C-alpha positions in Angstrom: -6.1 8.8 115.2 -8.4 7.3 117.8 -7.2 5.5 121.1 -8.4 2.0 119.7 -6.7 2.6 116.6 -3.8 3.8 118.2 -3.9 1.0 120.8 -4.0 -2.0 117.8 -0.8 0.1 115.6 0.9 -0.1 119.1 0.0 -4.2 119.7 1.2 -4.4 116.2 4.7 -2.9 116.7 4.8 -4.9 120.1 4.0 -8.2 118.4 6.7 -7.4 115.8 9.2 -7.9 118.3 7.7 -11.6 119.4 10.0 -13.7 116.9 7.8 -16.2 115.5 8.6 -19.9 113.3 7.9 -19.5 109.8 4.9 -21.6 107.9 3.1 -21.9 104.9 -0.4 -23.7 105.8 -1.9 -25.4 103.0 -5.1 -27.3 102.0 -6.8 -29.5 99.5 -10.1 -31.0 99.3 -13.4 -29.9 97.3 -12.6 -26.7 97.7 -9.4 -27.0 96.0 -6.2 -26.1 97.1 -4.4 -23.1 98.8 -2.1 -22.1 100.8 -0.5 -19.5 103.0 2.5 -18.1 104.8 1.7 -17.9 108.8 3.1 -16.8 111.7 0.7 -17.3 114.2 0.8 -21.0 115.0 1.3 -22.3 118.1 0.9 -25.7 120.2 -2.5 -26.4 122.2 -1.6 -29.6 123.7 0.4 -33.0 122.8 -2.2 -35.3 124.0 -4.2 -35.4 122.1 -2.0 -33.4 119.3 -3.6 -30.1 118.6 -2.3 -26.6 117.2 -4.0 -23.6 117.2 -3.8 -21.6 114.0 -5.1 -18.2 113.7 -6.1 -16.4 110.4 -7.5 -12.5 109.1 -10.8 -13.0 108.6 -10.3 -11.0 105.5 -8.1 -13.9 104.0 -9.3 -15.6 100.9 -8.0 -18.9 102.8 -11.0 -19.2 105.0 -13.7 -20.2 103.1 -11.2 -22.7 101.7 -10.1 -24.3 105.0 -13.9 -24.5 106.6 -14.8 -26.2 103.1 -12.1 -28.9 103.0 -11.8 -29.0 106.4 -8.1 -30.5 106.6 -4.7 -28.2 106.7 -1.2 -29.1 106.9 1.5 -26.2 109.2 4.5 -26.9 106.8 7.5 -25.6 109.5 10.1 -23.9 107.3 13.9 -24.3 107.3 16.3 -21.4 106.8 16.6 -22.2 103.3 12.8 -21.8 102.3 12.6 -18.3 102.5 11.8 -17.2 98.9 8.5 -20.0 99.3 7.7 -18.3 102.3 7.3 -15.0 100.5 5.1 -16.5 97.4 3.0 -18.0 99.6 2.5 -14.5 101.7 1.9 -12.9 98.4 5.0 -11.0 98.1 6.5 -12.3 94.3 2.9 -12.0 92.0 3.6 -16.1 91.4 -0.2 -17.2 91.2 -1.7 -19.9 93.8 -1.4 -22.5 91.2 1.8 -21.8 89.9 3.1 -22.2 93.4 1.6 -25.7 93.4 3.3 -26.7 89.8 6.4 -27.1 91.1 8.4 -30.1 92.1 9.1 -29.5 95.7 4.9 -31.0 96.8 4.7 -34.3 98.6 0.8 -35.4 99.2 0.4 -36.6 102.7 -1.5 -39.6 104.2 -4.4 -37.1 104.9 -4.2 -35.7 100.8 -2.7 -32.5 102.2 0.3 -30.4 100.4 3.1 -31.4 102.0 6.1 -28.6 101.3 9.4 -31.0 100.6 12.6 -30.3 103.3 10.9 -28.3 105.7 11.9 -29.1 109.5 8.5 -30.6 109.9 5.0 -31.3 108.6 1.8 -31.6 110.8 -2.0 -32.8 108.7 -5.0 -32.6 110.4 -8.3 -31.8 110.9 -10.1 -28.5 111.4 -11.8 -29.5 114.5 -13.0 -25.9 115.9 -13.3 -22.2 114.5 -13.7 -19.2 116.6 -13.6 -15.7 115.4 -11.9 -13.5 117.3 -12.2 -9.5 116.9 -10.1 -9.6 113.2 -9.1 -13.2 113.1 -10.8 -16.8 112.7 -8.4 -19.2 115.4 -8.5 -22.5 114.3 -8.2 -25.6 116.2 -6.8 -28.5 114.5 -6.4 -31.7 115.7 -3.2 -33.5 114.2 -3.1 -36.9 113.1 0.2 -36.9 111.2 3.6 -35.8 111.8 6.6 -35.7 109.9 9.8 -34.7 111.7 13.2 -33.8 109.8 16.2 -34.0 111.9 18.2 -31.4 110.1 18.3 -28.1 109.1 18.2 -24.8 110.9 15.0 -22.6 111.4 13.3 -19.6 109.5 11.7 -16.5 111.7 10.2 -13.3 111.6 11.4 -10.2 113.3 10.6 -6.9 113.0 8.8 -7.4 109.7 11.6 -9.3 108.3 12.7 -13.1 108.1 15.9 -14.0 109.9 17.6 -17.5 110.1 18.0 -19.6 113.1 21.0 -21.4 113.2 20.8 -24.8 115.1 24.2 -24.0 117.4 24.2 -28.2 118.5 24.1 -29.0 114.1 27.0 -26.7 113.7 29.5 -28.1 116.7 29.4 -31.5 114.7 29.9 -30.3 110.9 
């Protein structure tokens, strides 16, 4: 093995220990409609609204999200687990399929809004950077939908884990 490749399978185990929120980024516009189970989301800045998204360049999402231009980071609850892993590609349910069922809300910007998650944030793809293996998306969000309940869905050590909301529990 050579020292870069050794260097990137040792950043890999490292960054399996960085717990990271559970989301299933999905699109719609003329280039139809996808979606994805991500882990590598985070916050930019509030004002204005932005979140960084970062992709394999080897994904068959790209092509989709520089065509329509518009995403939404669907932020999943503990309970959303088995959508997490059909949007990652781990159940053989095709990418319409996954759309057929009753749990799809369109949002005011026409993107796939997943129903119950903790949160849903549309916007637009503003900037794309590729970055050694990945395209990092900028987005620029315009519309936000909060849920006040529920507890959160992680991944750690190549597994998803829930996160119990300890302040939700003390008032049950």
């Amino acid at each position: 093995m050579s020292v870069e490749n050794e260097r990137s399978l040792h950043f890999r185990n490292a960054m399996a220990s960085l717990s990271a929120a559970v989301n299933i980024i999905t699109t719609d516009g003329p280039a139809g409609r996808s979606g994805m189970t991500a882990t590598a989301v985070c916050s930019v800045t509030d004002t204005p609204p932005t979140l960084m998204v970062c992709i394999n360049r080897k994904s068959a999402m790209n092509p989709i999200l520089q065509d329509n231009r518009h995403l939404c980071v669907n932020i999943l609850n503990h309970e959303q687990e088995l959508m997490a892993r059909h949007f990652a590609g781990m159940t053989g349910v095709s990418m319409e399929d996954r759309f057929k069922w009753n749990v799809w809300n369109s949002g005011a910007l026409g993107q796939p809004l997943l129903k119950e998650t903790l949160a849903s944030l549309e916007g637009r793809i503003e900037q794309v950077q590729e970055v050694g293996t990945h395209y990092v998306y900028l987005v620029g969000i315009s519309q936000i939908i909060v849920r006040e309940e529920g507890h959160g869905l992680i991944y750690f050590k190549r597994n998803f884990h829930p996160v119990m909301d300890k302040s939700m529990a003390d008032c049950a």
